[in-house]
Every structure is written in structure tokens, then in C-alpha cells.
Amino acid sequence: MPSRRRALLAILLLALAGLASIAVALAAGSLAASAADVLAALGGGEATMAAEVVRELRLPRALAAFACGGLLALAGALMQVLLRNPLADPYVLGISGGAAVGALSAMLAGLPLLLVNGGAFAGALAATLLVFGLARGDGSWTQTRLLLTGVIVAAGCGAVVALILSVAPDNRLRGMLFWLMGDLSHAITPWPALVLLALGLAVALPASRDLNLLARGELAARALGVPVPRLRPLIYLLAALATATAVTTTGAVGFVGLVVPHLVRLAIGNDQRVLLPAAVLAGGALLTLADTLARTIVAPQQLPVGVLTALIGVPAFLYLLARSPRGGGA
Amino acid sequence: MTAPLLSARDLEVSIGSVRVAAGLSFDLAAGERLAVLGRNGTGKTTLLATLAGLRPAEAGSVRLCGGSYEELGGRQAARLRGLLPQRHHDAFQSTVLETALTGRHPHLGRWQWEGGEDERIAREALAAVDLAGLGGREVHTLSGGERQRLAIAALLAQRPRLYLLDEPLAHLDLNHQVAVLELFSRLAREAGAGVVMVLHDINLALRHADRALLLFGEGRALEGPAPEVLGAESLSRLYGHPLRELRDGEARFIIPVDGAAAPAPPARR
């Protein structure tokens, strides 16, 4: 059992990393912003050009990146517990596939950004409802049925996405590809993601010891007094909403939702009371950092952020896995 | 007179097309041990889940210490009765001590963390099943028998008054089979615990149960004092295989008759 002190230390360190990632995101860019500019922008001080850029462009984008990284990591951690499968990620039930169909259809029709985001959200929810409706079957959702249905719905969405890509005019293709890999230039406002992240933590943290038991099996959890029939739909709903919001804001950023919970689990164990907040902070920091790199390393060109999350995350994950005495049981 | 630990009235239980119990009624008082015997697939696990309040009965009622499970609520019920499931899932890494500590869940407040007292109880439970000193081991590295004893330790750490054990002897070697049964017998004798256990070993049931419940399938059941219910005749009928009784002074043994395998009645499904 990780002691509370060790848990608090890990969370404190990750919180500092999160703050540092946001600071870097505010300062870095083609227009260099000094610490004074950043502080002026945040404190509402004198409106220099740099302060303006920081406040109007970089701050919303950094916050959106942090919130969406946190949401994806939270949703991934919750899905892994609910499906009792360490390979689960936020997209495993077809949410990103549905969102992609919605967003790309809107792009194909030449709709404005707001409707593209709306299409993504509607598609994500439609896919979720479809999966849960189809997997219901004989009245109970088993993990296997849900997973299989999710995989099949995702495959169907993948086919529709391929169809859209193949008929799309060339000038829209690049935007579509970026959306599919995750791209924060679509992020209009960070607020929905931030609000949902706060709400999600407020729902999940009080239930985190219940989730510890649920990860060990439904029957054992219920025998210990965990209200599984009430808790599980609530957590599925939370994970689906978190994923839909993140995907709507940033496109289908891969990797964060699968690997961040694993990274945290390898480092500090599988106690959800520590893992959930730690994964949120780590996911937020990772996506913020990745997005900053994505818009700076080949500036003025921007790279899709999903490429960067994978390029940062894969070596970090492999390093921790090789170092871990616990081996592949994570 | 205080209410019995567990009381079943006119219980109707079925799963799929299998009728497990029909009009089953019995009481279990504090300090009593009830062995449940039956063939594979007769619904012993389902009955245990129903008695644990984790599965609704088609009809009839189950009361725990005088209250229904709705009245008690999940948390209060978990302080009164514990269930040893037949299967243990370890999808994620966890240490032996962490796993034993799961039993403390119903005793902790929502924001409360396991404290020194909980850890002491968990370590005591590990020692009781011969796992002392393994607290830091990963669950994945345990053998089948060690994993089973760990599940029993988690149940002991829960400290319920009624223990519902689904095949507690699975995977255990002979000495640990006897040790586990003696452990629960001691809990019944000294702490007034009630024990309901699904067993497949007739002779261990004869020694470690006060009462026995035989599930014949099709809802037919026989419940009563173990020495009366566990006879060669009724057990031959139960298992569809001729059995005979041997005596050694006071001790009775029931063993299968060799080479006389009666054709088993077709399994229902």
C-alpha cells in the first residue's frame, strides 16, 4: 500500500511538472516571450505585443492541451478498470471512430470549425450509444461483449473515414489528416474540457477505493459493499463524456489515454486514489509539452500533436517497463 | 432470542434453465458450520451468491442477522457477511499485503486510508493462512494454492460474522486443506462465526461441518445435521455413484465403490 506521504509527493511532483509544461507552452514560440511578458499577460499588466500573444493565443491553447491530456488519461485509466483490461484505452469502445466520422463529414461538407467540433461530439456520443445499445444483448454488459462491439463499431467507423478521405478534395485532405492525428489548432476554447476535467475528478476521486475493488472483479467488489450496479454506468458515462470532450477539442490524439495510466501505474502502483489524479496531471503535462513542441520545432510549420505524444511517450514507456522489476504484469 | 445469523425462507433460485432451490428454508445460528454439497453445475455458487445478497432470488427471502439485504445496505452487509469467490481476478499488479487489505474496505470511511490497525489486521490474516512474510510479493508470482490462501486472508481481514466460502479448498494441498477448515472451525467455536462452505470432500465435510445441505438438482434439496444427512445412501444418490461407509471407532468414512461406476444420469443443461 503506497503510503499517503509517498502518494502526495508523487502528485506534488507531477503538479509541478504540469505547471512547468504550461509555463514552457506560454513562453515558447516564434515570438519569444520573456518571463516578464508571461507574468504581465497573466496578471493583466501592460499590454505588450508579446503579452497579447501569450494571453490570446498561447494560454487558451496550453490550457486546452492540459485539460484534454488530463481527460484522455483519466478516461483511459477508468476504462482499464471498468474493462479490467490493461490494454483498454479511451477509444476502445469506438468513441474516436464515431467522432472522426462526425468531424470529417462536417469538413467534407465545408462546414465551419464550430460545426466540425459539434459533429465530432455528436459522432462520439452516437458511437457510444450504439456500442452500449448493441452490447446490451441479454440484459447485462459483459466486458467481452462491450470490447468486441467497440472494436467492430470502430472498424466500421474506420471504413467510413477511409471512404471520406478517398472522396475528399485535396485541399481539405490535410486538415482531415491532422484531425485524425490530433491537432490543437482546432481548439476554440479550453473551458468545456477544463470544466469536465474538474467534474470528472469530483466524481471519480470519492469512488477511487471502490474502483480499486472493481478492478479485482465485480463479485468480490459487490461482496465488499461496492455499489457496482450504480457505480459502473456512472463511470462509463464519465469516461465517454471525457473522451468525447477531449476528441472534440483536439481531434483523435492517440497514445495519451493508453500509455499515461500505464506509466503512472509502473511508477507508483495501481491504487486509483493516487493513480487517477497522477494520471490526470501526467497526461496534461505530456499533451501540453507535446503541443508546444508540435508548433515550435519546425515553425512556422505545425506538426500533428499525436505524432509528438507517441514520440515522447514510447521511449519513456519502454524505459520504465525495462526498469520495472514488476515486469509486464501492469 | 436473537435472530439467527442467516435465515432463508421458501427460497426459489434458478439460473438459466437450472433450478437450484425450490422452497428451501433453513436457519444458521452463530457458531454453526454448514457444508453445501452437490454435483458440478447444480448451482452451488448461485445459491451462495443469493445467500450473500448479491443475486435476487426468484421468490422467498434471505435475512442476515434479522435484516434483509435492502434494509442493511451494501456496506453494513459487508461488515456482517463475507464471500470467498471461486475465482480470483488479477488483471493488474498488486502486492499480497494490498490484496489482503481489500478486506478492510467496508470498515473505512470514504476518504479514510488504511491505517496501522488495518495493516496489523491484514498481516495477522496473512499469518493465519501461512503467508506471513510474503506481504511484499506480487500477486502474479503466487502459486494457485498461495493465491487461494491470500483470498482467504482478505476475507479474514474483513472480519465478518458469517463466512460464505465457495470451494475454499480449491488448489490447496492436503495440510492446508485441513488447516483452513480448522481455522474456520476455530472461528465458529471461539468467535461464534457462522460458516457456509461449498465442499467436494465428503470426509472433510463429515469432520468439519455441523450441518449439511445436499443439492440434488431440479430444486430438490436435503438439509439437516451433518451426521444424518451425510450417509452413504443419500450421497450415492447425490453423486450418482455407489458409495459405502467405513468405520474406525467413532470416525466414519465414506468412499466410492471401485469399478462399480453406475452410468451417470445425463447432465441437465
Coordinates of C-alpha atoms in Angstrom, one line a residue:
Chain A
M1 CA 0.0 0.0 0.0
P2 CA 1.6 3.2 -1.0
S3 CA 1.8 5.4 2.0
R4 CA -0.1 8.6 1.8
R5 CA 3.1 10.6 2.1
R6 CA 4.6 8.9 -0.9
A7 CA 1.4 9.4 -2.9
L8 CA 1.3 13.1 -2.0
L9 CA 4.9 13.5 -3.0
A10 CA 4.3 11.9 -6.4
I11 CA 1.2 14.1 -7.0
L12 CA 3.1 17.2 -5.9
L13 CA 5.9 16.4 -8.3
L14 CA 3.5 15.8 -11.2
A15 CA 1.7 19.1 -10.4
L16 CA 5.0 20.9 -10.6
A17 CA 5.6 19.2 -13.9
G18 CA 2.2 20.3 -15.1
L19 CA 2.8 23.9 -14.1
A20 CA 6.2 23.8 -15.8
S21 CA 4.8 22.4 -19.0
I22 CA 2.2 25.3 -19.1
A23 CA 5.0 27.8 -18.4
V24 CA 7.0 26.4 -21.3
A25 CA 4.0 26.5 -23.5
L26 CA 3.4 30.2 -22.7
A27 CA 7.0 31.2 -23.3
A28 CA 7.9 29.2 -26.3
G29 CA 7.0 30.1 -29.9
S30 CA 8.1 32.0 -32.9
L31 CA 7.6 35.2 -30.9
A32 CA 9.8 34.9 -27.9
A33 CA 8.0 35.9 -24.7
S34 CA 10.1 36.7 -21.6
A35 CA 9.1 35.7 -18.1
A36 CA 8.1 39.3 -17.6
D37 CA 5.8 39.2 -20.7
V38 CA 4.2 36.0 -19.4
L39 CA 3.6 37.4 -16.0
A40 CA 2.2 40.6 -17.5
A41 CA -0.2 38.6 -19.6
L42 CA -1.4 36.5 -16.7
G43 CA -1.6 39.4 -14.3
G44 CA -3.3 41.7 -16.8
G45 CA -0.4 44.1 -16.7
E46 CA 0.8 46.3 -19.5
A47 CA -0.3 45.1 -22.9
T48 CA 2.8 44.5 -24.9
M49 CA 2.6 42.6 -28.2
A50 CA 4.2 39.5 -26.5
A51 CA 1.8 39.7 -23.6
E52 CA -1.1 39.9 -26.1
V53 CA 0.1 36.7 -27.9
V54 CA 0.5 34.9 -24.7
R55 CA -2.9 35.8 -23.3
E56 CA -5.0 35.5 -26.5
L57 CA -3.3 32.6 -28.3
R58 CA -1.0 30.5 -26.1
L59 CA -2.8 30.5 -22.8
P60 CA -6.1 29.1 -24.2
R61 CA -4.2 26.5 -26.3
A62 CA -2.0 25.4 -23.4
L63 CA -5.0 25.1 -21.1
A64 CA -6.9 23.2 -23.7
A65 CA -3.9 20.8 -24.2
F66 CA -3.5 20.3 -20.5
A67 CA -7.3 19.7 -19.9
C68 CA -7.6 17.3 -22.9
G69 CA -4.4 15.4 -21.9
G70 CA -5.9 15.1 -18.4
L71 CA -9.3 14.0 -19.7
L72 CA -7.8 11.3 -22.0
A73 CA -5.6 9.9 -19.2
L74 CA -8.5 9.9 -16.8
A75 CA -10.8 8.2 -19.4
G76 CA -8.0 5.7 -20.2
A77 CA -7.4 4.8 -16.5
L78 CA -11.2 4.4 -15.9
M79 CA -11.7 2.3 -19.0
Q80 CA -8.8 0.0 -17.9
V81 CA -10.5 -0.5 -14.6
L82 CA -14.0 -0.9 -16.0
L83 CA -13.0 -3.4 -18.6
R84 CA -10.5 -5.0 -16.3
N85 CA -8.1 -4.9 -19.2
P86 CA -4.8 -3.1 -19.1
L87 CA -4.9 -2.8 -22.9
A88 CA -8.1 -0.7 -22.9
D89 CA -7.9 2.9 -23.9
P90 CA -10.4 5.8 -24.2
Y91 CA -11.0 4.9 -27.8
V92 CA -11.5 1.2 -27.3
L93 CA -15.3 1.4 -27.4
G94 CA -15.3 3.2 -30.8
I95 CA -15.6 6.8 -29.4
S96 CA -12.8 8.2 -31.6
G97 CA -14.1 6.4 -34.6
G98 CA -17.6 8.0 -34.2
A99 CA -16.0 11.4 -33.6
A100 CA -13.9 11.1 -36.7
V101 CA -16.9 10.2 -38.8
G102 CA -18.7 13.2 -37.4
A103 CA -15.8 15.7 -37.8
L104 CA -14.7 14.5 -41.2
S105 CA -18.2 14.6 -42.6
A106 CA -18.5 18.2 -41.4
M107 CA -15.2 19.0 -43.0
L108 CA -16.2 17.3 -46.2
A109 CA -19.3 19.4 -46.3
G110 CA -17.1 22.5 -45.8
L111 CA -18.8 23.4 -42.5
P112 CA -17.2 26.0 -40.2
L113 CA -15.0 24.9 -37.3
L114 CA -17.7 25.1 -34.7
L115 CA -19.9 22.6 -36.6
V116 CA -16.8 20.4 -37.2
N117 CA -16.4 20.2 -33.4
G118 CA -20.2 19.7 -33.0
G119 CA -20.0 16.9 -35.5
A120 CA -17.2 15.3 -33.6
F121 CA -19.1 15.4 -30.3
A122 CA -22.3 14.1 -31.8
G123 CA -20.4 11.3 -33.6
A124 CA -18.6 10.4 -30.3
L125 CA -21.9 10.2 -28.4
A126 CA -23.6 8.3 -31.2
A127 CA -20.9 5.7 -31.3
T128 CA -21.0 5.3 -27.5
L129 CA -24.8 4.8 -27.5
L130 CA -24.5 2.4 -30.4
V131 CA -21.9 0.3 -28.6
F132 CA -23.8 0.1 -25.3
G133 CA -27.1 -0.5 -27.1
L134 CA -25.7 -3.3 -29.2
A135 CA -23.7 -4.9 -26.4
R136 CA -26.6 -5.0 -24.0
G137 CA -27.8 -8.2 -25.6
D138 CA -29.3 -10.4 -22.9
G139 CA -29.6 -7.5 -20.4
S140 CA -26.1 -7.4 -19.0
W141 CA -23.0 -5.8 -20.3
T142 CA -20.1 -8.1 -20.1
Q143 CA -16.6 -6.8 -20.7
T144 CA -16.1 -9.1 -23.6
R145 CA -19.3 -8.1 -25.4
L146 CA -18.5 -4.5 -24.9
L147 CA -15.0 -4.8 -26.1
L148 CA -16.0 -6.8 -29.2
T149 CA -18.8 -4.5 -30.0
G150 CA -16.5 -1.5 -29.6
V151 CA -13.8 -3.0 -31.8
I152 CA -16.4 -3.8 -34.5
V153 CA -18.0 -0.3 -34.4
A154 CA -14.5 1.2 -34.5
A155 CA -13.7 -0.9 -37.6
G156 CA -16.9 0.3 -39.2
C157 CA -16.1 3.9 -38.5
G158 CA -12.6 3.3 -39.8
A159 CA -14.1 2.2 -43.1
V160 CA -16.3 5.3 -43.3
V161 CA -13.3 7.5 -42.5
A162 CA -11.3 5.9 -45.3
L163 CA -14.3 6.4 -47.6
I164 CA -14.5 10.1 -46.7
L165 CA -10.7 10.5 -47.2
S166 CA -10.8 8.9 -50.6
V167 CA -13.5 11.2 -51.9
A168 CA -12.4 14.4 -50.2
P169 CA -11.0 17.1 -52.4
D170 CA -7.2 17.6 -52.0
N171 CA -7.4 21.0 -50.3
R172 CA -9.4 19.5 -47.4
L173 CA -7.3 16.3 -47.0
R174 CA -4.6 17.9 -45.0
G175 CA -7.0 19.2 -42.3
M176 CA -8.7 15.9 -42.1
L177 CA -5.4 14.0 -41.7
F178 CA -4.3 16.4 -38.9
W179 CA -7.7 16.0 -37.2
L180 CA -7.2 12.2 -37.3
M181 CA -3.8 12.5 -35.7
G182 CA -4.8 15.1 -33.2
D183 CA -4.4 18.8 -33.7
L184 CA -4.9 21.6 -31.2
S185 CA -5.3 24.4 -33.7
H186 CA -9.0 23.4 -33.7
A187 CA -9.2 24.2 -30.0
I188 CA -11.5 27.2 -29.8
T189 CA -11.9 27.3 -26.1
P190 CA -10.4 25.3 -23.2
W191 CA -13.4 25.8 -20.9
P192 CA -15.6 22.7 -21.7
A193 CA -12.6 20.5 -21.2
L194 CA -11.5 22.2 -18.0
V195 CA -14.9 22.1 -16.5
L196 CA -15.4 18.4 -17.4
L197 CA -12.0 17.6 -16.0
A198 CA -12.9 19.2 -12.6
L199 CA -16.2 17.5 -12.7
G200 CA -14.7 14.1 -13.6
L201 CA -12.2 14.2 -10.8
A202 CA -15.0 15.3 -8.4
V203 CA -17.0 12.2 -9.4
A204 CA -14.1 9.7 -9.7
L205 CA -11.9 10.5 -6.7
P206 CA -14.5 9.8 -4.0
A207 CA -15.1 6.4 -5.7
S208 CA -11.5 5.6 -6.2
R209 CA -11.2 2.9 -3.4
D210 CA -14.4 1.4 -4.9
L211 CA -12.7 1.4 -8.3
N212 CA -9.7 -0.4 -6.7
L213 CA -12.0 -3.2 -5.8
L214 CA -13.9 -3.2 -9.0
A215 CA -10.6 -3.8 -10.8
R216 CA -10.3 -7.0 -8.9
G217 CA -13.6 -8.4 -10.0
E218 CA -17.3 -7.5 -9.8
L219 CA -18.4 -10.2 -7.5
A220 CA -15.7 -9.6 -4.9
A221 CA -16.3 -5.8 -5.1
R222 CA -20.0 -6.2 -4.5
A223 CA -19.4 -8.6 -1.6
L224 CA -17.3 -5.8 0.0
G225 CA -20.2 -3.4 -0.4
V226 CA -19.2 -1.5 -3.6
P227 CA -22.5 -0.4 -5.3
V228 CA -21.4 -1.8 -8.7
P229 CA -24.7 -1.5 -10.5
R230 CA -24.9 2.2 -9.7
L231 CA -21.1 3.0 -9.9
R232 CA -20.3 1.3 -13.2
P233 CA -22.8 3.1 -15.5
L234 CA -21.7 6.4 -13.9
I235 CA -18.0 5.7 -14.6
Y236 CA -18.7 4.6 -18.1
L237 CA -20.7 7.8 -18.7
L238 CA -17.9 9.8 -17.2
A239 CA -15.2 8.1 -19.3
A240 CA -17.3 8.5 -22.5
L241 CA -18.0 12.2 -21.9
A242 CA -14.3 12.9 -21.0
T243 CA -13.2 11.2 -24.2
A244 CA -15.9 12.9 -26.4
T245 CA -14.9 16.3 -25.0
A246 CA -11.2 15.7 -25.5
V247 CA -11.7 14.4 -29.0
T248 CA -14.0 17.3 -29.9
T249 CA -11.4 19.8 -28.7
T250 CA -8.2 18.3 -30.1
G251 CA -9.1 15.5 -32.6
A252 CA -8.1 11.9 -32.1
V253 CA -4.8 12.3 -30.1
G254 CA -3.5 8.8 -29.7
F255 CA -1.3 7.3 -27.1
V256 CA -2.0 9.6 -24.1
G257 CA -5.1 7.6 -22.9
L258 CA -3.4 4.2 -23.2
V259 CA 0.1 4.9 -22.0
V260 CA -0.1 7.6 -19.4
P261 CA -2.1 5.4 -17.0
H262 CA 0.4 2.7 -17.6
L263 CA 3.4 5.0 -17.0
V264 CA 1.9 6.1 -13.7
R265 CA 1.0 2.6 -12.7
L266 CA 4.5 1.4 -13.3
A267 CA 5.9 4.3 -11.3
I268 CA 3.5 4.4 -8.3
G269 CA 1.3 1.3 -8.4
N270 CA -2.4 0.7 -9.1
D271 CA -4.1 2.4 -6.2
Q272 CA -6.7 4.6 -8.0
R273 CA -6.7 7.1 -5.2
V274 CA -3.2 8.1 -6.4
L275 CA -3.3 6.8 -9.9
L276 CA -6.3 8.9 -11.1
P277 CA -5.0 12.4 -10.0
A278 CA -1.5 11.5 -11.0
A279 CA -2.6 10.3 -14.5
V280 CA -4.6 13.5 -15.0
L281 CA -1.5 15.6 -14.2
A282 CA 0.9 13.5 -16.2
G283 CA -1.5 13.3 -19.2
G284 CA -2.0 17.1 -19.0
A285 CA 1.7 17.8 -18.8
L286 CA 2.5 15.3 -21.7
L287 CA 0.0 16.8 -24.1
T288 CA 0.9 20.4 -23.2
L289 CA 4.6 19.7 -23.8
A290 CA 3.9 17.7 -27.0
D291 CA 1.7 20.5 -28.4
T292 CA 4.4 23.1 -27.6
L293 CA 6.9 21.0 -29.5
A294 CA 4.5 20.4 -32.3
R295 CA 4.1 24.1 -33.0
T296 CA 7.7 25.1 -32.4
I297 CA 10.2 22.5 -33.7
V298 CA 9.6 23.1 -37.4
A299 CA 7.9 26.5 -37.0
P300 CA 6.1 28.1 -38.8
Q301 CA 5.0 24.7 -39.8
Q302 CA 2.9 22.8 -37.3
L303 CA 3.1 19.1 -36.7
P304 CA 0.1 16.9 -35.6
V305 CA 0.4 16.6 -31.8
G306 CA -0.4 12.9 -31.9
V307 CA 2.9 12.3 -33.5
L308 CA 4.7 14.0 -30.7
T309 CA 2.8 12.3 -27.9
A310 CA 3.9 9.0 -29.3
L311 CA 7.5 10.1 -30.0
I312 CA 7.8 11.3 -26.3
G313 CA 5.7 8.6 -24.7
V314 CA 7.1 5.4 -26.4
P315 CA 10.7 5.8 -25.2
A316 CA 9.5 6.9 -21.7
F317 CA 7.2 3.9 -21.5
L318 CA 9.8 1.4 -22.8
Y319 CA 12.4 2.8 -20.3
L320 CA 10.0 2.4 -17.4
L321 CA 9.0 -1.1 -18.5
A322 CA 12.6 -2.3 -18.8
R323 CA 13.5 -0.8 -15.5
S324 CA 10.4 -2.1 -13.6
P325 CA 11.0 -5.2 -11.5
R326 CA 7.3 -6.0 -11.8
G327 CA 7.7 -6.9 -15.4
G328 CA 4.8 -7.0 -17.8
G329 CA 2.1 -7.6 -15.3
A330 CA 1.0 -3.9 -15.4
Chain B
M1 CA -34.0 -14.9 21.5
T2 CA -31.7 -13.2 19.0
A3 CA -32.2 -13.6 15.2
P4 CA -30.1 -16.4 13.5
L5 CA -27.1 -15.2 11.6
L6 CA -28.6 -16.4 8.3
S7 CA -32.1 -17.3 7.6
A8 CA -33.5 -18.5 4.3
R9 CA -37.3 -18.8 3.8
D10 CA -39.1 -20.5 0.9
L11 CA -36.1 -19.7 -1.3
E12 CA -36.6 -20.2 -5.1
V13 CA -33.4 -19.9 -7.0
S14 CA -32.7 -20.7 -10.6
I15 CA -30.0 -19.8 -13.2
G16 CA -30.7 -20.3 -16.8
S17 CA -32.7 -23.5 -17.1
V18 CA -31.1 -24.9 -13.9
R19 CA -33.5 -25.0 -10.9
V20 CA -31.2 -24.7 -7.9
A21 CA -33.6 -24.5 -5.0
A22 CA -37.3 -24.6 -4.6
G23 CA -38.9 -23.8 -1.3
L24 CA -35.6 -24.0 0.5
S25 CA -35.8 -22.9 4.2
F26 CA -33.1 -23.1 6.8
D27 CA -31.5 -21.1 9.7
L28 CA -27.9 -20.9 10.5
A29 CA -27.1 -20.0 14.1
A30 CA -23.9 -18.3 15.3
G31 CA -21.1 -20.9 15.7
E32 CA -22.6 -23.3 13.1
R33 CA -20.9 -24.7 10.1
L34 CA -23.0 -25.7 7.1
A35 CA -21.4 -27.8 4.2
V36 CA -23.1 -27.5 0.8
L37 CA -22.6 -30.5 -1.5
G38 CA -23.7 -31.2 -5.0
R39 CA -22.6 -32.2 -8.4
N40 CA -21.0 -29.7 -10.8
G41 CA -23.5 -27.4 -12.3
T42 CA -26.2 -27.8 -9.7
G43 CA -26.0 -24.1 -8.7
K44 CA -24.0 -24.2 -5.5
T45 CA -22.2 -20.9 -6.5
T46 CA -25.5 -19.3 -7.5
L47 CA -27.1 -20.3 -4.2
L48 CA -24.1 -18.9 -2.3
A49 CA -24.4 -15.6 -4.2
T50 CA -28.1 -15.5 -3.4
L51 CA -27.4 -16.1 0.3
A52 CA -24.8 -13.3 0.1
G53 CA -27.5 -10.9 -1.2
L54 CA -25.6 -10.5 -4.5
R55 CA -28.3 -12.1 -6.7
P56 CA -32.0 -11.8 -6.3
A57 CA -34.0 -14.9 -5.5
E58 CA -37.0 -15.7 -7.7
A59 CA -39.0 -15.9 -4.5
G60 CA -38.6 -16.2 -0.8
S61 CA -36.3 -14.2 1.5
V62 CA -32.8 -14.2 2.9
R63 CA -32.2 -12.4 6.2
L64 CA -28.8 -11.6 7.6
C65 CA -28.8 -11.1 11.4
G66 CA -32.5 -10.5 11.2
G67 CA -32.4 -7.8 8.4
S68 CA -33.0 -8.1 4.7
Y69 CA -30.1 -7.0 2.4
E70 CA -32.2 -4.0 1.3
E71 CA -32.5 -2.9 4.9
L72 CA -28.8 -3.4 5.6
G73 CA -27.3 -1.8 2.5
G74 CA -24.1 -3.0 0.9
R75 CA -21.7 -1.5 3.4
Q76 CA -23.4 -2.8 6.5
A77 CA -23.9 -6.2 4.9
A78 CA -20.2 -6.4 4.1
R79 CA -19.4 -6.0 7.8
L80 CA -21.7 -8.9 8.6
R81 CA -21.0 -11.4 5.9
G82 CA -18.0 -12.1 3.7
L83 CA -17.9 -14.1 0.5
L84 CA -14.9 -16.1 -0.8
P85 CA -15.5 -16.2 -4.6
Q86 CA -14.5 -19.3 -6.6
R87 CA -12.3 -17.3 -9.0
H88 CA -9.8 -14.5 -8.3
H89 CA -9.1 -11.9 -11.0
D90 CA -5.7 -10.3 -11.0
A91 CA -5.8 -8.1 -14.1
F92 CA -3.4 -5.6 -12.6
Q93 CA -0.3 -5.7 -10.5
S94 CA -0.8 -5.7 -6.7
T95 CA 1.1 -6.9 -3.7
V96 CA 0.0 -9.6 -1.3
L97 CA -0.5 -7.1 1.5
E98 CA -2.5 -4.7 -0.7
T99 CA -4.7 -7.6 -1.7
A100 CA -5.3 -8.7 1.9
L101 CA -6.1 -5.0 2.8
T102 CA -9.0 -5.0 0.4
G103 CA -11.0 -6.8 3.1
R104 CA -10.8 -3.6 5.2
H105 CA -12.9 -1.7 2.7
P106 CA -16.3 -1.8 4.5
H107 CA -14.6 -0.7 7.7
L108 CA -13.1 2.5 6.2
G109 CA -14.8 5.8 5.6
R110 CA -15.0 7.3 2.1
W111 CA -11.8 9.4 2.4
Q112 CA -10.1 7.3 5.0
W113 CA -6.9 5.4 4.2
E114 CA -5.9 2.1 5.6
G115 CA -4.1 2.8 8.9
G116 CA -1.7 0.9 11.2
E117 CA -4.5 -1.0 12.8
D118 CA -5.8 -2.2 9.4
E119 CA -2.3 -3.2 8.4
R120 CA -2.0 -5.2 11.6
I121 CA -5.2 -7.0 11.0
A122 CA -4.2 -7.8 7.4
R123 CA -0.8 -9.1 8.5
E124 CA -2.5 -11.2 11.2
A125 CA -4.8 -12.6 8.5
L126 CA -1.8 -13.4 6.2
A127 CA -0.1 -15.2 9.1
A128 CA -3.3 -17.2 9.8
V129 CA -3.1 -18.7 6.3
D130 CA 0.6 -19.3 6.4
L131 CA 1.5 -16.4 4.2
A132 CA 3.4 -14.3 6.8
G133 CA 6.4 -12.6 5.4
L134 CA 5.0 -12.6 1.8
G135 CA 3.4 -9.2 2.2
G136 CA 5.6 -7.6 -0.4
R137 CA 5.3 -10.3 -3.1
E138 CA 3.5 -9.6 -6.3
V139 CA 0.2 -11.5 -6.6
H140 CA 1.2 -12.7 -10.1
T141 CA 4.1 -14.6 -8.6
L142 CA 2.0 -16.7 -6.2
S143 CA 1.1 -20.3 -6.9
G144 CA -2.5 -21.4 -7.2
G145 CA -2.7 -22.6 -3.7
E146 CA -1.0 -19.5 -2.3
R147 CA -3.4 -17.3 -4.3
Q148 CA -6.3 -19.1 -2.8
R149 CA -4.9 -18.7 0.8
L150 CA -4.4 -15.0 0.0
A151 CA -8.1 -14.7 -0.9
I152 CA -9.0 -16.3 2.4
A153 CA -6.7 -13.9 4.2
A154 CA -8.5 -10.9 2.6
L155 CA -11.8 -12.5 3.8
L156 CA -10.4 -12.9 7.3
A157 CA -9.3 -9.2 7.3
Q158 CA -12.9 -8.3 6.5
R159 CA -13.9 -9.8 9.9
P160 CA -17.5 -10.7 9.1
R161 CA -19.7 -12.7 11.3
L162 CA -20.9 -15.0 8.5
Y163 CA -18.4 -16.6 6.1
L164 CA -19.7 -17.8 2.7
L165 CA -17.0 -19.9 1.2
D166 CA -17.2 -21.1 -2.4
E167 CA -14.8 -24.1 -2.6
P168 CA -12.4 -22.8 0.0
L169 CA -10.2 -25.9 -0.5
A170 CA -9.6 -25.4 -4.2
H171 CA -5.9 -25.6 -5.2
L172 CA -4.8 -26.3 -1.6
D173 CA -2.5 -29.1 -0.7
L174 CA -3.7 -31.6 2.0
N175 CA -2.1 -29.9 5.0
H176 CA -3.5 -26.5 4.0
Q177 CA -7.0 -28.0 3.4
V178 CA -7.1 -29.3 6.9
A179 CA -5.5 -26.1 8.3
V180 CA -8.1 -23.9 6.5
L181 CA -11.0 -26.0 7.8
E182 CA -9.6 -25.9 11.3
L183 CA -9.2 -22.2 11.0
F184 CA -12.9 -21.7 10.2
S185 CA -13.9 -24.3 12.8
R186 CA -12.0 -22.3 15.4
L187 CA -13.7 -19.1 14.3
A188 CA -17.1 -20.8 14.7
R189 CA -16.2 -22.3 18.1
E190 CA -14.4 -19.3 19.6
A191 CA -15.8 -16.3 17.9
G192 CA -19.3 -17.6 17.2
A193 CA -18.9 -17.1 13.4
G194 CA -21.2 -18.8 11.0
V195 CA -19.8 -20.7 8.1
V196 CA -21.4 -21.9 4.9
M197 CA -19.0 -23.7 2.7
V198 CA -19.2 -25.5 -0.7
L199 CA -17.1 -28.6 -0.3
H200 CA -16.4 -31.6 -2.6
D201 CA -14.7 -33.7 0.0
I202 CA -17.3 -35.8 1.9
N203 CA -14.9 -36.9 4.6
L204 CA -13.7 -33.4 5.4
A205 CA -17.3 -32.3 5.4
L206 CA -18.1 -35.1 8.0
R207 CA -15.4 -33.8 10.3
H208 CA -15.8 -30.0 9.9
A209 CA -19.5 -29.4 9.4
D210 CA -22.3 -29.4 11.9
R211 CA -24.9 -29.4 9.2
A212 CA -25.1 -30.3 5.5
L213 CA -27.2 -29.2 2.6
L214 CA -27.3 -31.5 -0.4
L215 CA -28.4 -30.1 -3.8
F216 CA -29.7 -32.9 -6.0
G217 CA -30.7 -30.7 -8.9
E218 CA -34.2 -29.9 -10.2
G219 CA -34.7 -27.9 -7.0
R220 CA -34.6 -30.9 -4.7
A221 CA -32.5 -30.4 -1.6
L222 CA -31.9 -32.1 1.7
E223 CA -30.8 -30.1 4.7
G224 CA -30.0 -31.4 8.3
P225 CA -27.4 -32.4 10.8
A226 CA -24.3 -33.5 9.0
P227 CA -24.0 -37.0 10.6
E228 CA -27.6 -37.7 9.4
V229 CA -27.5 -36.1 6.0
L230 CA -24.1 -37.3 5.0
G231 CA -24.8 -41.0 4.7
A232 CA -23.7 -43.5 2.0
E233 CA -27.2 -43.8 0.7
S234 CA -28.1 -40.1 0.2
L235 CA -24.6 -39.3 -1.1
S236 CA -24.7 -42.2 -3.6
R237 CA -27.9 -40.7 -4.9
L238 CA -26.3 -37.2 -4.9
Y239 CA -23.3 -38.1 -6.9
G240 CA -24.8 -40.9 -9.0
H241 CA -22.0 -43.2 -7.9
P242 CA -22.2 -46.0 -5.4
L243 CA -20.5 -45.1 -2.1
R244 CA -20.0 -47.1 1.0
E245 CA -19.3 -46.3 4.6
L246 CA -16.3 -47.5 6.7
R247 CA -16.0 -47.1 10.4
D248 CA -12.9 -46.7 12.6
G249 CA -14.2 -46.5 16.1
E250 CA -16.2 -43.3 16.2
A251 CA -14.9 -42.0 12.9
R252 CA -16.9 -42.6 9.7
F253 CA -15.5 -42.6 6.2
I254 CA -17.4 -42.6 3.0
I255 CA -15.6 -43.8 0.0
P256 CA -16.5 -44.6 -3.6
V257 CA -17.0 -48.2 -4.5
D258 CA -14.4 -49.2 -7.1
G259 CA -15.2 -50.5 -10.5
A260 CA -18.9 -50.2 -10.0
A261 CA -19.4 -46.9 -11.8
A262 CA -23.1 -46.7 -12.3
P263 CA -23.9 -44.9 -15.5
A264 CA -24.3 -41.2 -14.5
P265 CA -27.7 -39.7 -15.2
P266 CA -27.4 -37.3 -18.2
A267 CA -26.2 -33.9 -17.1
R268 CA -29.0 -31.4 -17.3
R269 CA -28.4 -28.3 -19.3

